Amino acid sequence: MSASQTPPRIRVAGLTKTFGEVTALAGVDLEVGENEFVSIVGASGCGKSTLLSLIAGLEDPSSGTLEAAGVPITGPGRDRGVVFQQATLMPWLTVQQNVEFALRGEPGLSRLDRADRAREFIGLVGLAGFERAHPAQLSGGMQQRAALARSLSYGPDVLLMDEPFGALDALTRRTMQELLLDVWEQHRLTVLLVTHDIDEAVVTSDRVVVMSPRPGRVQRIVDVPIARPRTLASERTPEFRELSDEILALIHAGSPAE
Ligand SMILES: Nc1ncnc2c1ncn2[C@@H]1O[C@H](COP(=O)(O)OP(=O)(O)O)[C@@H](O)[C@H]1O
Ligand SMILES: [Mg+2]
């Protein structure tokens, strides 16, 4: 197969999702390429989390197409790792055990391999030394690091993140954004990040998807042609501020006047 025929890593077409009377998504089309970093922004309730859950395979569409690398999405899969706003670690397990638990289903991994693999990813997210800590002993940022280690440990092609840093203070959020960009650059993952922080979307992404208010549709896709690696300094450039303002204006323009 030539490169031009390779199906996109994620393809969503004509996607509609209703919950009873509520139409959460109405005809969403989106393609995300291999190794692309794409953010999704939009007013609260516009269907961002619903879209991510559908791609994760945690919900079924009402109609439309969902594919990962050309294969229909029918449920959760190890090709797609998920990180939510609240780290969903198991409180009775240590950090090490939480990651090992996620690796149970991995074919060809012995108990020792699992332990090694878990330690490797705990180190990667900067938690070396905390293997034996329980989630309650960790700060919010550290819990999100552990959740990230767990999702990365089984080598997903796509990382689906729903406001993963939304509950963290500004400084911790910044550190986590840098960690995420490092991981993305080293592992060449595809990332789909839902965020309400427009600067976070711009500093991390190749493209920012702006959704219209409910029922959610793709209102506009904004390219971010800012050179990488991006740093704090990139955010102070006029180019960055212009893109960020443009996205904010799009969200405001799409929202009904209050
Ligand atoms: N499980 C559900 N049952 C009923 N309504 C839901 C459910 N999940 C989401 N919704 C509704 O769908 C709409 C989109 O929600 P959501 O995807 O959470 O938006 P966002 O993440 O953009 O804030 C909202 O009106 C929400 O109330
Ligand atoms: Mg949400």
Coordinates of C-alpha atoms and ligand atoms in Angstrom, one line a residue:
M1 CA 0.0 0.0 0.0
S2 CA 1.4 3.4 -0.8
A3 CA 1.5 6.2 1.8
S4 CA -1.3 8.0 0.2
Q5 CA -3.6 5.0 0.7
T6 CA -2.8 4.5 4.4
P7 CA -6.0 5.2 6.3
P8 CA -5.9 7.9 8.9
R9 CA -5.2 6.9 12.5
I10 CA -8.7 8.1 13.5
R11 CA -11.5 8.7 11.1
V12 CA -14.9 10.0 12.2
A13 CA -17.6 10.6 9.6
G14 CA -21.2 11.7 9.9
L15 CA -21.1 11.0 13.6
T16 CA -24.3 11.6 15.5
K17 CA -24.9 10.8 19.2
T18 CA -28.2 11.4 21.0
F19 CA -29.0 10.8 24.7
G20 CA -32.8 10.6 24.8
E21 CA -34.0 14.0 23.8
V22 CA -30.5 15.5 23.8
T23 CA -28.5 15.6 20.6
A24 CA -24.9 15.7 21.8
L25 CA -23.2 15.4 18.4
A26 CA -24.8 16.1 15.1
G27 CA -22.7 15.1 12.0
V28 CA -19.1 15.3 13.2
D29 CA -16.4 14.7 10.6
L30 CA -12.8 14.5 11.7
E31 CA -9.6 12.8 10.5
V32 CA -6.5 12.6 12.6
G33 CA -3.2 11.5 11.0
E34 CA -0.5 9.2 12.3
N35 CA 1.6 11.1 14.9
E36 CA -0.6 14.1 14.8
F37 CA -1.3 16.2 17.9
V38 CA -4.9 17.5 17.7
S39 CA -6.8 19.4 20.4
I40 CA -10.6 19.8 20.7
V41 CA -12.0 23.0 22.2
G42 CA -15.5 24.4 22.5
A43 CA -18.1 25.6 25.0
S44 CA -19.0 23.4 27.9
G45 CA -21.6 20.8 26.9
C46 CA -20.8 20.9 23.2
G47 CA -20.0 17.2 23.1
K48 CA -16.2 17.1 23.5
S49 CA -16.2 14.3 26.1
T50 CA -18.9 12.4 24.2
L51 CA -16.7 12.5 21.0
L52 CA -13.7 11.2 22.9
S53 CA -15.7 8.4 24.6
L54 CA -17.0 7.3 21.2
I55 CA -13.5 7.2 19.8
A56 CA -12.3 5.3 22.9
G57 CA -15.1 2.9 22.2
L58 CA -16.8 3.5 25.6
E59 CA -20.0 4.6 24.0
D60 CA -21.8 3.5 20.8
P61 CA -22.7 6.0 18.1
S62 CA -26.3 6.7 17.2
S63 CA -25.2 6.9 13.6
G64 CA -22.0 7.5 11.6
T65 CA -18.6 6.0 11.1
L66 CA -15.7 5.6 13.6
E67 CA -12.5 4.0 12.5
A68 CA -9.0 3.5 13.9
A69 CA -6.4 2.9 11.2
G70 CA -9.2 1.8 8.8
V71 CA -10.8 -0.7 11.3
P72 CA -14.2 0.1 12.7
I73 CA -14.2 1.0 16.4
T74 CA -16.5 -1.4 18.2
G75 CA -15.2 -1.1 21.8
P76 CA -12.1 -0.1 23.8
G77 CA -8.8 -1.3 22.4
R78 CA -5.2 -1.4 23.4
D79 CA -4.4 0.8 20.3
R80 CA -6.2 3.6 22.1
G81 CA -5.1 4.7 25.7
V82 CA -7.3 7.0 27.7
V83 CA -6.5 9.6 30.4
F84 CA -9.4 11.4 32.1
Q85 CA -9.4 14.6 34.3
Q86 CA -9.5 12.5 37.5
A87 CA -6.9 9.9 37.5
T88 CA -8.8 6.6 37.7
L89 CA -6.1 4.8 39.6
M90 CA -7.2 1.9 41.9
P91 CA -6.7 3.3 45.4
W92 CA -5.9 0.0 47.0
L93 CA -3.0 -0.7 44.6
T94 CA 0.5 1.0 44.6
V95 CA 1.6 3.0 41.6
Q96 CA 3.7 0.0 40.5
Q97 CA 0.7 -2.4 40.9
N98 CA -1.7 0.0 39.1
V99 CA 0.6 0.0 36.0
E100 CA 1.2 -3.8 36.2
F101 CA -2.5 -4.3 36.4
A102 CA -3.0 -2.6 33.1
L103 CA -0.4 -4.9 31.6
R104 CA -2.1 -8.1 32.6
G105 CA -3.7 -8.7 29.2
E106 CA -0.4 -8.1 27.3
P107 CA 0.5 -11.3 25.4
G108 CA 4.0 -12.6 25.9
L109 CA 4.8 -10.7 29.0
S110 CA 5.9 -12.6 32.1
R111 CA 5.3 -11.3 35.6
L112 CA 8.9 -10.1 35.6
D113 CA 8.5 -8.4 32.2
R114 CA 5.4 -6.6 33.5
A115 CA 7.3 -5.4 36.6
D116 CA 10.1 -4.1 34.4
R117 CA 7.8 -2.5 31.9
A118 CA 5.9 -0.8 34.7
R119 CA 9.1 0.6 36.2
E120 CA 10.2 1.8 32.8
F121 CA 7.1 3.9 32.3
I122 CA 6.9 5.1 35.9
G123 CA 10.4 6.4 35.3
L124 CA 9.5 8.0 32.0
V125 CA 6.8 10.2 33.7
G126 CA 9.2 11.2 36.4
L127 CA 7.8 9.0 39.2
A128 CA 10.9 6.9 39.9
G129 CA 11.0 6.3 43.7
F130 CA 7.2 6.4 44.0
E131 CA 6.6 2.8 42.8
R132 CA 5.4 1.7 46.2
A133 CA 3.2 4.8 47.0
H134 CA -0.5 4.5 47.0
P135 CA -2.6 7.1 45.0
A136 CA -3.8 8.9 48.1
Q137 CA -0.2 9.6 49.0
L138 CA 0.4 11.5 45.7
S139 CA -0.4 15.0 44.6
G140 CA -3.0 15.5 41.8
G141 CA -0.1 16.1 39.3
M142 CA 1.6 12.9 40.4
Q143 CA -1.6 10.9 40.1
Q144 CA -1.9 12.2 36.6
R145 CA 1.7 11.1 35.9
A146 CA 0.8 7.6 37.2
A147 CA -2.3 7.5 35.0
L148 CA -0.2 8.6 32.0
A149 CA 2.4 5.9 32.8
R150 CA -0.4 3.3 32.9
S151 CA -1.9 4.4 29.6
L152 CA 1.5 4.5 27.9
S153 CA 2.7 1.2 29.3
Y154 CA 0.9 -1.0 26.8
G155 CA 2.1 1.0 23.8
P156 CA -1.1 2.5 22.4
D157 CA -0.9 4.2 19.0
V158 CA -3.4 6.9 20.1
L159 CA -3.6 8.8 23.4
L160 CA -7.1 10.1 24.1
M161 CA -7.1 12.8 26.9
D162 CA -10.1 14.5 28.3
E163 CA -9.1 17.7 30.2
P164 CA -6.3 15.7 31.8
F165 CA -4.7 18.8 33.5
G166 CA -8.0 20.6 34.2
A167 CA -7.9 20.0 37.9
L168 CA -4.2 20.9 38.4
D169 CA -2.7 24.3 39.4
A170 CA -1.2 26.4 36.7
L171 CA 2.4 25.5 37.4
T172 CA 1.8 21.8 37.6
R173 CA -0.3 22.0 34.4
R174 CA 2.6 23.6 32.6
T175 CA 5.0 20.9 33.7
M176 CA 2.5 18.2 32.6
Q177 CA 2.1 19.9 29.2
E178 CA 5.9 19.8 28.8
L179 CA 6.0 16.1 29.9
L180 CA 3.2 15.3 27.4
L181 CA 5.0 17.0 24.5
D182 CA 8.3 15.2 25.4
V183 CA 6.5 11.9 25.5
W184 CA 4.7 12.7 22.2
E185 CA 8.0 13.7 20.5
Q186 CA 9.9 10.6 21.8
H187 CA 7.2 8.0 21.1
R188 CA 5.6 9.5 18.0
L189 CA 2.1 8.9 19.3
T190 CA -1.1 10.3 17.9
V191 CA -2.7 12.5 20.6
L192 CA -6.3 13.8 20.8
L193 CA -6.6 16.3 23.7
V194 CA -9.8 17.8 24.9
T195 CA -9.1 21.0 26.8
H196 CA -10.8 24.2 27.8
D197 CA -7.5 26.0 28.0
I198 CA -7.0 27.6 24.6
D199 CA -3.3 28.3 25.2
E200 CA -2.7 24.7 26.1
A201 CA -4.4 23.7 22.8
V202 CA -2.2 26.0 20.8
V203 CA 1.1 25.3 22.4
T204 CA 0.7 21.5 22.1
S205 CA -1.2 21.0 18.8
D206 CA -0.7 20.7 15.1
R207 CA -4.4 21.5 14.7
V208 CA -7.1 22.8 17.0
V209 CA -10.7 21.6 16.3
V210 CA -13.2 24.2 17.4
M211 CA -16.6 22.7 18.1
S212 CA -19.9 24.6 17.9
P213 CA -22.3 24.6 20.9
R214 CA -24.8 21.8 21.3
P215 CA -25.5 19.9 19.1
G216 CA -21.8 19.6 18.6
R217 CA -20.3 19.9 15.2
V218 CA -16.9 20.8 13.9
Q219 CA -17.1 24.5 13.5
R220 CA -13.6 25.1 12.3
I221 CA -10.2 23.5 12.3
V222 CA -7.3 25.9 12.9
D223 CA -3.8 24.9 11.9
V224 CA -1.0 25.8 14.3
P225 CA 2.1 26.4 12.1
I226 CA 4.4 27.4 15.0
A227 CA 7.8 25.7 14.9
R228 CA 8.7 23.0 17.4
P229 CA 9.9 22.4 19.9
R230 CA 7.6 24.9 21.5
T231 CA 8.5 26.6 24.8
L232 CA 7.2 29.3 27.1
A233 CA 8.8 31.8 24.7
S234 CA 6.6 30.6 21.8
E235 CA 3.6 31.6 23.8
R236 CA 4.8 35.2 24.0
T237 CA 5.1 35.6 20.2
P238 CA 2.5 37.7 18.3
E239 CA 1.8 34.7 16.1
F240 CA 0.8 32.6 19.1
R241 CA -1.4 35.3 20.6
E242 CA -3.1 35.8 17.3
L243 CA -4.0 32.2 16.9
S244 CA -5.2 32.0 20.5
D245 CA -7.4 35.1 20.1
E246 CA -8.8 33.7 16.8
I247 CA -9.8 30.5 18.5
L248 CA -11.4 32.3 21.4
A249 CA -13.3 34.5 19.0
L250 CA -14.6 31.5 17.1
I251 CA -15.8 29.9 20.4
H252 CA -17.5 33.2 21.4
A253 CA -19.0 33.7 17.9
G254 CA -20.5 30.2 18.0
S255 CA -22.1 30.6 21.5
P256 CA -25.5 32.2 22.0
A257 CA -25.3 35.7 23.6
E258 CA -25.9 35.5 27.3
Ligands
LIG1 N1 -24.5 9.7 29.5 C1 -25.3 10.8 29.2 N2 -26.6 10.8 29.4 C2 -27.3 11.9 29.0 N3 -26.8 13.0 28.5 C3 -25.5 13.1 28.3 C4 -24.6 12.0 28.6 N4 -23.4 12.3 28.3 C5 -23.4 13.5 27.8 N5 -24.7 14.0 27.8 C6 -25.1 15.3 27.3 O1 -24.5 15.5 26.1 C7 -24.1 16.9 25.9 C8 -22.6 16.9 25.6 O2 -21.9 16.5 26.8 P1 -20.3 16.4 26.9 O3 -19.9 15.5 25.8 O4 -20.0 16.0 28.3 O5 -19.9 17.9 26.7 P2 -18.5 18.6 26.9 O6 -17.5 17.5 27.3 O7 -18.2 19.3 25.7 O8 -18.7 19.5 28.1 C9 -24.5 17.6 27.2 O9 -25.8 18.2 27.0 C10 -24.6 16.5 28.2 O10 -25.6 16.8 29.2
MG2 MG -16.3 17.2 29.0

